[in-house]
Coordinates of N, CA and C in Angstrom, one line a residue:
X13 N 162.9 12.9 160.6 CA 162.5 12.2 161.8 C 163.1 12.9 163.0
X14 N 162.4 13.0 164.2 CA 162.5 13.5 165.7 C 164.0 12.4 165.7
X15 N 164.4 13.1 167.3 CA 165.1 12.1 167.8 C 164.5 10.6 168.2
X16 N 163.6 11.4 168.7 CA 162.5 9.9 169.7 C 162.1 9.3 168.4
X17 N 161.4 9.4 167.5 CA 161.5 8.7 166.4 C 161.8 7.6 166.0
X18 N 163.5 8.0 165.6 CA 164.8 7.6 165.0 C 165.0 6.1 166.6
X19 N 165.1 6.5 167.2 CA 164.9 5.6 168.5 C 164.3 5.0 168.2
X20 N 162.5 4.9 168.0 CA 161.7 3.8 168.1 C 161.7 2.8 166.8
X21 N 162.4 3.6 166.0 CA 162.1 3.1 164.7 C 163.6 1.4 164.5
X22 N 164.9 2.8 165.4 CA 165.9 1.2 165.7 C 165.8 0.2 166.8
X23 N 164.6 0.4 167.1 CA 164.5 -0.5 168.3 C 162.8 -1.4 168.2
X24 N 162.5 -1.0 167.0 CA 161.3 -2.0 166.9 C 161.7 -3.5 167.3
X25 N 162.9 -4.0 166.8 CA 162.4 -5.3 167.1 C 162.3 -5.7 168.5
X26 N 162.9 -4.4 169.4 CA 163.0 -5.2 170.9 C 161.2 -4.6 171.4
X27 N 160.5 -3.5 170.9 CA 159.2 -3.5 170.9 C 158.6 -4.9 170.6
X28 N 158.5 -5.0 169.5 CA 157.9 -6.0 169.0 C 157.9 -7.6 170.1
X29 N 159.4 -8.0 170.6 CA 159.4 -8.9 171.3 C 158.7 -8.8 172.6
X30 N 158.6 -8.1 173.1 CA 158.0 -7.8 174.2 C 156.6 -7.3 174.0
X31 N 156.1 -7.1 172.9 CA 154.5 -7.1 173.0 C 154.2 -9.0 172.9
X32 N 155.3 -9.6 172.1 CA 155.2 -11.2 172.1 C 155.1 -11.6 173.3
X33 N 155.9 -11.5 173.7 CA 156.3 -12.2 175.2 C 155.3 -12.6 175.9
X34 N 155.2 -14.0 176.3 CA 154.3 -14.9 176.6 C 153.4 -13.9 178.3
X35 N 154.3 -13.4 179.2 CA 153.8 -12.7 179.8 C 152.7 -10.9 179.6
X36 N 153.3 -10.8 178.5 CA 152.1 -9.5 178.1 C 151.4 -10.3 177.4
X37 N 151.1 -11.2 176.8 CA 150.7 -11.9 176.1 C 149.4 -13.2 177.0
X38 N 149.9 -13.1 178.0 CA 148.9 -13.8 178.8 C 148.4 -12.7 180.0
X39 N 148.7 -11.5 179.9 CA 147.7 -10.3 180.2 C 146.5 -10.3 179.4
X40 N 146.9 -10.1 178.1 CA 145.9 -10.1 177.1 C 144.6 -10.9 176.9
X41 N 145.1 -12.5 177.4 CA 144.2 -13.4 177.7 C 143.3 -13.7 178.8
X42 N 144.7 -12.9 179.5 CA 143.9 -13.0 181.4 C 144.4 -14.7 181.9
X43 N 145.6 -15.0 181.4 CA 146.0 -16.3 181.9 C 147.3 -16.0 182.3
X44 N 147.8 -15.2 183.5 CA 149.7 -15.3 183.9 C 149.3 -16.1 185.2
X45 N 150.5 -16.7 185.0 CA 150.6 -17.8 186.3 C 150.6 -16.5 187.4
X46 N 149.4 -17.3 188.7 CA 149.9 -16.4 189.7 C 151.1 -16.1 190.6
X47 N 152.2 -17.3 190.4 CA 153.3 -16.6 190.7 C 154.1 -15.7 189.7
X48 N 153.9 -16.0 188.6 CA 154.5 -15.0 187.8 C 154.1 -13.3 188.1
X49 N 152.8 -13.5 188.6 CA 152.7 -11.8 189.0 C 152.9 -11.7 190.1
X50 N 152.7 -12.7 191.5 CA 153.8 -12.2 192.2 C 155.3 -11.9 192.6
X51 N 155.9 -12.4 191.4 CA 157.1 -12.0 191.2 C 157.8 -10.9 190.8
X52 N 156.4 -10.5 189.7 CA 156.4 -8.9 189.0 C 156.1 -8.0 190.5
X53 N 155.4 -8.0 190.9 CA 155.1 -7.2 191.7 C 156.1 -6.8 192.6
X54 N 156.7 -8.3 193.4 CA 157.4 -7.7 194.5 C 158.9 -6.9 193.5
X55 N 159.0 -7.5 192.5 CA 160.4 -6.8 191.8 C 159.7 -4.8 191.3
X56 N 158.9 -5.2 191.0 CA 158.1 -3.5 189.9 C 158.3 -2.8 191.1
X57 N 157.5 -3.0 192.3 CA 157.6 -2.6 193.4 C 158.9 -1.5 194.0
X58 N 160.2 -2.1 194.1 CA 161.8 -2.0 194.5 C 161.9 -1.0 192.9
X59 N 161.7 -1.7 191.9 CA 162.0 -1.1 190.3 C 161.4 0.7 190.6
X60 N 160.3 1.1 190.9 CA 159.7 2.0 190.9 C 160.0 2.9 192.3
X61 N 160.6 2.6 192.9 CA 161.1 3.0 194.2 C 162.6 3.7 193.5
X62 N 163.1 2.5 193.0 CA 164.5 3.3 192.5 C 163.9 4.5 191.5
X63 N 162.7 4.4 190.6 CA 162.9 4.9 189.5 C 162.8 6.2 190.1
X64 N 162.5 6.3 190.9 CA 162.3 7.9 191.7 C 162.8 8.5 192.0
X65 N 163.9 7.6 193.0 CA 165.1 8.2 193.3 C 166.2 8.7 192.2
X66 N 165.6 8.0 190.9 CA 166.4 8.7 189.7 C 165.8 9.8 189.1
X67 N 164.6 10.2 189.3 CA 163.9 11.7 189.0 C 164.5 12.3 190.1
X68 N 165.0 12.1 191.3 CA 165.1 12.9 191.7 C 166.6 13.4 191.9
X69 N 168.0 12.4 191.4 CA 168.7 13.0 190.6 C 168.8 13.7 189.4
X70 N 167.4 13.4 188.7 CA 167.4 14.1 187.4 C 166.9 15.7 188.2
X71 N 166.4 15.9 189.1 CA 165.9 17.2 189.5 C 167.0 17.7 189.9
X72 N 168.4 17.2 190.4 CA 169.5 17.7 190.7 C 170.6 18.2 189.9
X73 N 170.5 17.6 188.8 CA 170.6 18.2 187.8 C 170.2 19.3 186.7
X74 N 168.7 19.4 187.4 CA 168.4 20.5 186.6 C 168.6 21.5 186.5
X75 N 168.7 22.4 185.1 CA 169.0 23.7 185.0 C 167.6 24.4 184.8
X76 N 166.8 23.6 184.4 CA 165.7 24.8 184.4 C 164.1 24.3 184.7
X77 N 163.5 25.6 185.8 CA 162.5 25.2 186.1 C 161.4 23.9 185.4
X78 N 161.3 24.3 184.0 CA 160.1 22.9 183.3 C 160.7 21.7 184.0
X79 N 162.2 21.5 183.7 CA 162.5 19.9 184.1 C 162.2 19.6 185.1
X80 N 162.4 20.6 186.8 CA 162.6 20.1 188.1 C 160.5 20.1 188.2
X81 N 159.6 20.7 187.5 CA 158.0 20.5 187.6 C 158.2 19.5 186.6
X82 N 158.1 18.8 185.8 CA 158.5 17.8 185.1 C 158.7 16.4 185.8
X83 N 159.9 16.5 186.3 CA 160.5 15.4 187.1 C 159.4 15.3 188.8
X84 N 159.4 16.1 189.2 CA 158.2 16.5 190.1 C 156.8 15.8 190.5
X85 N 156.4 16.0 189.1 CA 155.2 15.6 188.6 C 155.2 13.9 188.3
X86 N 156.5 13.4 187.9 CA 156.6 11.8 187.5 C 156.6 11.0 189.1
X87 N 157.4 11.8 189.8 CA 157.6 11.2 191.4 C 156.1 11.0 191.7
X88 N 155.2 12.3 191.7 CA 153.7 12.1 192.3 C 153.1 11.3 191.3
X89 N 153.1 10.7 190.2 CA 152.4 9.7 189.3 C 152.4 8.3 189.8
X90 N 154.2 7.7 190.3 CA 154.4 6.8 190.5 C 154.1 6.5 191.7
X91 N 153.9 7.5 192.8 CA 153.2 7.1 194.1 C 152.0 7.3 194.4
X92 N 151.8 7.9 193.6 CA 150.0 7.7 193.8 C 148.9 7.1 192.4
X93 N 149.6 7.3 191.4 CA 148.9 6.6 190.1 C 149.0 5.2 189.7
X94 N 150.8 4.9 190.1 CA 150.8 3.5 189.8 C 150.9 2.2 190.1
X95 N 150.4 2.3 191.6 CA 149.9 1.3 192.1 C 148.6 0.7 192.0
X96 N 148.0 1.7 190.8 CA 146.4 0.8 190.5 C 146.9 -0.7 189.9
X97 N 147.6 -0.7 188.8 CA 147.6 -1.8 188.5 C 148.1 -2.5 189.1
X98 N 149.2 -2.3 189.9 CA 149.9 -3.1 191.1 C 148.4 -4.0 191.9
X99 N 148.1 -3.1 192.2 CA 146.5 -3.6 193.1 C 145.9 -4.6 191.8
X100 N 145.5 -4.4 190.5 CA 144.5 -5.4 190.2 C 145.3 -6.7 190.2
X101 N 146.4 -6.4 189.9 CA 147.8 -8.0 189.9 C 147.0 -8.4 191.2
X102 N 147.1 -8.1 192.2 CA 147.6 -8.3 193.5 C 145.9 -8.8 193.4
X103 N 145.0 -8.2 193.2 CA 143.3 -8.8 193.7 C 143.4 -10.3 193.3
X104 N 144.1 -10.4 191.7 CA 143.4 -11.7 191.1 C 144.2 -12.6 191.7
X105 N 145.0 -12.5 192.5 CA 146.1 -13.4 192.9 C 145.7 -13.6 194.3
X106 N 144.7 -12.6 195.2 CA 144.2 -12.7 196.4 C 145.6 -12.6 197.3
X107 N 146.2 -11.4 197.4 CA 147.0 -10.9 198.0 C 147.6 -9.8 198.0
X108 N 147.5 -9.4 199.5 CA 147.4 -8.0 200.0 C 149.0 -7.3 199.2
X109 N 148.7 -6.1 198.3 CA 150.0 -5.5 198.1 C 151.1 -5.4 199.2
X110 N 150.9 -4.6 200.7 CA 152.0 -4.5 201.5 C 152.5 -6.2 201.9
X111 N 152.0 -7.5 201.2 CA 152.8 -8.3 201.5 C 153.8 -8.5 200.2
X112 N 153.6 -8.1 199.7 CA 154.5 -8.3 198.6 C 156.1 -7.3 198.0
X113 N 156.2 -6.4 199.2 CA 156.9 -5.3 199.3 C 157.8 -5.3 200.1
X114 N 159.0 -5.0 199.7 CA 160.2 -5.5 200.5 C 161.4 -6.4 200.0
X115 N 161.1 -7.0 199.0 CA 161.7 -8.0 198.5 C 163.2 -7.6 197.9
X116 N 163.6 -8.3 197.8 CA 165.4 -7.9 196.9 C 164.8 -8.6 195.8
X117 N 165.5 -7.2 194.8 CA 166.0 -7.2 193.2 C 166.0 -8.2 192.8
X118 N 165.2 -8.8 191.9 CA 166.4 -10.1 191.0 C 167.5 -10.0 190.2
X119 N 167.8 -10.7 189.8 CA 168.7 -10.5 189.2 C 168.7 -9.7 188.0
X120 N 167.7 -9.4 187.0 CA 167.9 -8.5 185.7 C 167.1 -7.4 186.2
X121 N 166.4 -7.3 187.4 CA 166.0 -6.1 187.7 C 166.7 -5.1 188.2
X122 N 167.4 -5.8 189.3 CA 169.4 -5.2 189.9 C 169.6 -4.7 188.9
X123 N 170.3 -5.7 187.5 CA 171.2 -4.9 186.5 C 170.4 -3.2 186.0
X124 N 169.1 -3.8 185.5 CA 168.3 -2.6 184.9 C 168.0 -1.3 186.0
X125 N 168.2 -1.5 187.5 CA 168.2 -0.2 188.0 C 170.0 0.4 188.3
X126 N 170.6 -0.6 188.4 CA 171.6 0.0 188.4 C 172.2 0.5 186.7
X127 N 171.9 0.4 185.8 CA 172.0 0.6 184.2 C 171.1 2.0 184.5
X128 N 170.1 2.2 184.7 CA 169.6 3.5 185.3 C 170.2 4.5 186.3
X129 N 171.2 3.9 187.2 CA 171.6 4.8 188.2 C 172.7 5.1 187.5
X130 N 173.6 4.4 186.4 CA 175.2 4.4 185.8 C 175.1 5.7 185.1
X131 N 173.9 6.0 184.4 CA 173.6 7.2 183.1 C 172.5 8.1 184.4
X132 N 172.2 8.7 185.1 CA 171.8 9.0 185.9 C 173.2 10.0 186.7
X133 N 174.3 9.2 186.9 CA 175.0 9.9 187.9 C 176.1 10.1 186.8
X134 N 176.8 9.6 185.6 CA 177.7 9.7 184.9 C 176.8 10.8 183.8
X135 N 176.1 10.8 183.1 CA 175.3 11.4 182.0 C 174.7 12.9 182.5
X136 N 174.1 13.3 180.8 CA 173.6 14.3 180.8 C 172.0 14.5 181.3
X137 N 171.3 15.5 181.2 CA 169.9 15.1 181.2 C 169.3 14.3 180.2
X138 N 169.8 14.8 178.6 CA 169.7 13.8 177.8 C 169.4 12.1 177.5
X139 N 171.0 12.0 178.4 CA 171.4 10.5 178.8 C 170.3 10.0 180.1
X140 N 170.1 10.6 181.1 CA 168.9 10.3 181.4 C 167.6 10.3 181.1
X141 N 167.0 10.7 180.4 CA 166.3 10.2 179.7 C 165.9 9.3 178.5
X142 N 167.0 9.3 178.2 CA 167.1 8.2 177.2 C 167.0 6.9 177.8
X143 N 167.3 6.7 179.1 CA 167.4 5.9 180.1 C 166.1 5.2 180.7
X144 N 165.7 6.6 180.9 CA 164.3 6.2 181.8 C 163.1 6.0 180.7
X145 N 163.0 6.8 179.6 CA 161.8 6.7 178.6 C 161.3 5.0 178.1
X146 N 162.0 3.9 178.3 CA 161.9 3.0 177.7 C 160.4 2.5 178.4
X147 N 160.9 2.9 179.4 CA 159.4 1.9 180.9 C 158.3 2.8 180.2
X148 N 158.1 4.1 180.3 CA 156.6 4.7 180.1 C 156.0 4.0 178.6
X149 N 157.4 4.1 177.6 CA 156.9 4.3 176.4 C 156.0 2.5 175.9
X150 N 157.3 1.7 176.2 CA 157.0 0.5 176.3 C 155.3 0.0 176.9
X151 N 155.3 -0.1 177.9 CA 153.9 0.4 178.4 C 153.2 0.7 178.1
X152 N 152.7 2.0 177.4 CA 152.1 2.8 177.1 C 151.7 2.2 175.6
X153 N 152.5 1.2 175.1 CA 152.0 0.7 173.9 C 151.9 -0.8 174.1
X154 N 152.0 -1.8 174.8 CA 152.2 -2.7 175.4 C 150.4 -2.7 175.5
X155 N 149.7 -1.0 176.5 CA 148.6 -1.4 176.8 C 147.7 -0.9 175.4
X156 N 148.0 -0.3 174.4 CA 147.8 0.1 173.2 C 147.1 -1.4 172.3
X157 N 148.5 -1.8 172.2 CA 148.3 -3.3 171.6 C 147.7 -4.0 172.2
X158 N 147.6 -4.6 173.6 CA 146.9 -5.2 173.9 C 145.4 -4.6 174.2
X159 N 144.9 -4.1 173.9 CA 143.2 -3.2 173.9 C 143.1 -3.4 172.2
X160 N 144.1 -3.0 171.4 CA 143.8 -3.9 169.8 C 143.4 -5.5 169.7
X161 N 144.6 -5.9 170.1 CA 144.3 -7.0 169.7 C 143.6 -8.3 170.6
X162 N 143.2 -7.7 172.0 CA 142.3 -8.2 173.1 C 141.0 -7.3 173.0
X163 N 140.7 -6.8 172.9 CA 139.4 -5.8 172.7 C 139.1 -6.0 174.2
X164 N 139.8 -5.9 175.4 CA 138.8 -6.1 176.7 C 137.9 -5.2 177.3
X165 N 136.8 -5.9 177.8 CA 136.1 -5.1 178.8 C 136.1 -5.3 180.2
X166 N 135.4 -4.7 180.8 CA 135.4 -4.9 182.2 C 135.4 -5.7 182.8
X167 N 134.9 -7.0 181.8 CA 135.2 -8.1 182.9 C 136.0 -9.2 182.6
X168 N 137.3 -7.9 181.5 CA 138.2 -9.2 182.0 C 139.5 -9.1 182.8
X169 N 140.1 -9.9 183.4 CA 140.6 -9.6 184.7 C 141.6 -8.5 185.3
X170 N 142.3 -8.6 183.6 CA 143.4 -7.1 183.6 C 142.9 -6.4 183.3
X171 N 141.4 -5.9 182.7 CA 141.2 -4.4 182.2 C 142.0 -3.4 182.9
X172 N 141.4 -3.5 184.3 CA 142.0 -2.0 184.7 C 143.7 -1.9 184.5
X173 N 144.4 -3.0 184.3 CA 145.9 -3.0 184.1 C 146.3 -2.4 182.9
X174 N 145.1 -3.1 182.0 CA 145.6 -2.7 180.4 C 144.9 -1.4 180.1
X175 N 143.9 -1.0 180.4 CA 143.2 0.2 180.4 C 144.0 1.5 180.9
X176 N 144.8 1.0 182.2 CA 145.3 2.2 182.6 C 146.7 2.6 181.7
X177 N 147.3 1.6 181.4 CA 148.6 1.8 180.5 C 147.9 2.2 179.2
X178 N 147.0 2.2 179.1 CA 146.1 2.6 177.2 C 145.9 4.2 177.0
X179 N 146.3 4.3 178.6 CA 145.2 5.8 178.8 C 145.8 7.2 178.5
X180 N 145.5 7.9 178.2 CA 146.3 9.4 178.0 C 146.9 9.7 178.7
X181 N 146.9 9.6 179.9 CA 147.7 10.0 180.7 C 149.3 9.7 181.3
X182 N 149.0 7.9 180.2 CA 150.5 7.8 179.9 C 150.8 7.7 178.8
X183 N 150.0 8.3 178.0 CA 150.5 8.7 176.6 C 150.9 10.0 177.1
X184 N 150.7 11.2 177.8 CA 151.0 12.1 177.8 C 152.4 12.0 178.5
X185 N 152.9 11.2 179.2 CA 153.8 10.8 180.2 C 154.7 10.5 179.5
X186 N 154.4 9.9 178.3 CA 155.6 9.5 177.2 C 156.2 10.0 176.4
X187 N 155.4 11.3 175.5 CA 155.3 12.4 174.5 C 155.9 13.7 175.5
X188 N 155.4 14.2 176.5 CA 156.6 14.8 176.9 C 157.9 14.6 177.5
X189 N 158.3 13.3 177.9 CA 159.9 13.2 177.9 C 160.4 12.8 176.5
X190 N 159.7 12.4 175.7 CA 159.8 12.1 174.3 C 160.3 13.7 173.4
X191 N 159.3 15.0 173.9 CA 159.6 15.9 173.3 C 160.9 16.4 174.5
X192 N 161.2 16.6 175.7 CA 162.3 17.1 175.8 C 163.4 16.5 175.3
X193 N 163.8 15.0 175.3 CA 164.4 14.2 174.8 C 165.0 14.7 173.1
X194 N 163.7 15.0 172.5 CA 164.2 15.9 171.4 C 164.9 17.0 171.2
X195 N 164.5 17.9 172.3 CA 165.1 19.2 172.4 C 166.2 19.1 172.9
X196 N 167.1 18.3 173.6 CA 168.1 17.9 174.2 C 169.1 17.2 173.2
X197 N 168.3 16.9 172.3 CA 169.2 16.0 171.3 C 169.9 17.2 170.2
X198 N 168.8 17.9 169.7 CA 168.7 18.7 168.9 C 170.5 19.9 169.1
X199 N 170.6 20.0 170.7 CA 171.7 20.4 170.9 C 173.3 19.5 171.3
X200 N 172.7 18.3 171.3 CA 174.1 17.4 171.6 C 175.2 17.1 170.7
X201 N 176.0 16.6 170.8 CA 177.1 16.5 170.0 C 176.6 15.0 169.3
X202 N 177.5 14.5 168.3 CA 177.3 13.4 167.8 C 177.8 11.9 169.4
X203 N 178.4 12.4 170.3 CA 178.9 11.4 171.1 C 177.7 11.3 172.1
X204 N 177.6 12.8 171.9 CA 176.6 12.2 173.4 C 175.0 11.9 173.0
X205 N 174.8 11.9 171.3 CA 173.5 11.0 171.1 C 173.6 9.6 170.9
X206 N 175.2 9.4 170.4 CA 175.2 8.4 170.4 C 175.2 7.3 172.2
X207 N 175.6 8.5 173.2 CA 175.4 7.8 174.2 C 173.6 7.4 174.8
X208 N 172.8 8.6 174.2 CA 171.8 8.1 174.5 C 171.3 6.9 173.9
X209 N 171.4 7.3 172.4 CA 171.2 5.7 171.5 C 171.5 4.5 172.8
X210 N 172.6 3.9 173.2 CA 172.8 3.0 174.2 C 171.9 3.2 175.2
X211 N 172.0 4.2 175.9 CA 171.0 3.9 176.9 C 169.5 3.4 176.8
X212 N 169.3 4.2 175.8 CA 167.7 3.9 175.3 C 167.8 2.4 175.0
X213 N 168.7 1.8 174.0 CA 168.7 0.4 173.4 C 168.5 -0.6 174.9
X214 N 169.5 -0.1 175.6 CA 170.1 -1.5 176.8 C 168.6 -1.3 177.9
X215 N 168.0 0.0 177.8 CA 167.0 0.0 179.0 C 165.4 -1.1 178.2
X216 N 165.2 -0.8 176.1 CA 164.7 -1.5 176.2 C 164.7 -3.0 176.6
X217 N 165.9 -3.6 176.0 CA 166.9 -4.8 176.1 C 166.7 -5.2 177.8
X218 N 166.2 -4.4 178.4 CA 165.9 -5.0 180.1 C 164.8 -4.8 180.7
X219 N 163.5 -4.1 179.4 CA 162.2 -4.0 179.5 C 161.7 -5.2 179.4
X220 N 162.1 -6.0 178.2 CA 162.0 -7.8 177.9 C 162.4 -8.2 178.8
X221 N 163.6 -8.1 179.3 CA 164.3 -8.8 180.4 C 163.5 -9.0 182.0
X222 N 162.9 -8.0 182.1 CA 162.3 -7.9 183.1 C 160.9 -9.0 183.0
X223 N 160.5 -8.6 181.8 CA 158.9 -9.7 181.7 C 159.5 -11.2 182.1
X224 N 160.9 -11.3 181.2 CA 160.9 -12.9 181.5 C 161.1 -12.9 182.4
X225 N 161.9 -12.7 183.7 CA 162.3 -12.1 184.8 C 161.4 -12.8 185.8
X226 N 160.3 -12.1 185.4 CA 158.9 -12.3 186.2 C 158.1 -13.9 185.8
X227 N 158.4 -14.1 184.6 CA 157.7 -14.8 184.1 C 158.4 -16.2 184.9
X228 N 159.8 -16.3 184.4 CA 160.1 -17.8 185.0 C 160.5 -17.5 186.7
X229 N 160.2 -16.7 187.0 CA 160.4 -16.1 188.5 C 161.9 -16.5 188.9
X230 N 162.6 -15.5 188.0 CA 163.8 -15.7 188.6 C 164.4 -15.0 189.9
X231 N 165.5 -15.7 190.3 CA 165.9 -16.1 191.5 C 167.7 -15.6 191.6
X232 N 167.9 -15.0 192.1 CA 169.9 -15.3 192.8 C 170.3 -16.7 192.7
X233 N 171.1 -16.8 191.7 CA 172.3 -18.7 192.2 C 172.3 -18.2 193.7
X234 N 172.3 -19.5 194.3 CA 172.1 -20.0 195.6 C 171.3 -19.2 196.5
X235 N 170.4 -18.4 195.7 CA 169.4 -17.4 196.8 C 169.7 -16.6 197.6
X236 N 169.1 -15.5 197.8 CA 169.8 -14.4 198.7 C 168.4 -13.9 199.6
X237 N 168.7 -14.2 200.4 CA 167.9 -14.3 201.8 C 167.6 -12.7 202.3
X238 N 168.3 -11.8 201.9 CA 168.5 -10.3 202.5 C 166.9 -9.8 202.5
X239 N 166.4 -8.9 203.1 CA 165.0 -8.7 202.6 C 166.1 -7.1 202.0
X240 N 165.1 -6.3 201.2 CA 165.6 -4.9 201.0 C 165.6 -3.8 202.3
X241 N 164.5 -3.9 203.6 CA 164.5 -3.3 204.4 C 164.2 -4.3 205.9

């Protein structure tokens, strides 16, 4: 077995929970409370802002050309590819995406970008990746299963949400940090796979976290009023 493999294979059960999860789970139906997706959104939003700025430590890191066109290439996906689904959340909810932008972190989304920034500035390339691969891969089968086991078409209200995470394109998105992730491993010591093992485990462990997150729209004890900008 690959490294990436060996990963998905010790981490099924946190797959498995989060294809459950009443929020992917009411994608599938086309029934999430509309606050629950505007919750997701203003949080995915900040989430995806940081994630960039962590490709683009991973580019600072780089030793060699593939990674820094690699990393490159994920920055221009997330700013121009991944706000489609952002938009269909935002249509069925009848509200404009730039109102929903700007918001502070909640609370497990805080932890999960700063858990990203910890292995990011302390870690290897490796370790970052191990890091960041959970969001594409998770997704990427999240919209897999749900196109199984929803069969949707066009008109139902998340197609383009679940369609777009089904698509090759983030299958391709996943299988190449998946294969350098290999190659990286292939050379590491026994400590530092086992540091990736953690990162991979804690970033799924905050992929679930994040759905509920969204789902019961959580909040700061006593609220935090700050906007992010």
């Amino acid at each position: 077995m690959t490294f990436s493999e060996i990963l998905r294979k010790e981490n099924e059960d946190l797959f498995q929970l989060i294809f459950e999860h009443p929020f992917v789970q009411g994608i599938g139906r086309g029934d999430v409370p509309k606050e629950a997706l505007a919750h997701y959104i203003k949080a995915d939003f900040e989430y995806l802002n940081a994630f960039m700025h962590i490709y683009g430590i991973a580019i600072s890191k780089s030793a060699e050309r593939k990674d820094i066109a690699y990393f490159n290439q994920q920055i221009e996906f997330v700013l121009n590819s991944e706000v489609h689904p952002h938009h269909n959340f935002c249509q069925q909810i009848g509200v404009d995406y730039e109102a929903l932008q700007g918001y502070p972190l909640p609370p497990t989304a805080d932890h999960y970008v700063k858990h990203m920034m910890y292995h990011a500035h302390t870690g290897g390339m490796g370790e970052i990746l191990a890091a960041l691969l959970p969001c594409p891969w998770t997704y990427w089968e999240i919209g897999l299963e749900l196109m199984k086991q929803y069969v949707p078409d066009e008109n139902h209200p998340f197609y383009p949400w679940i369609s777009f995470y089904a698509n090759l394109r983030v299958e391709a998105v996943t299988m190449n940090m998946r294969n350098r992730l290999d190659e990286l491993a292939e050379a590491a010591s026994p400590e530092e796979r086992q540091r990736m093992k953690d990162a991979f485990r804690k970033s799924c462990q905050l992929e679930l976290g994040f759905w509920e997150m969204a789902y019961i729209c959580e909040e700061w004890p006593a609220g935090n009023p700050a906007a992010v900008r």
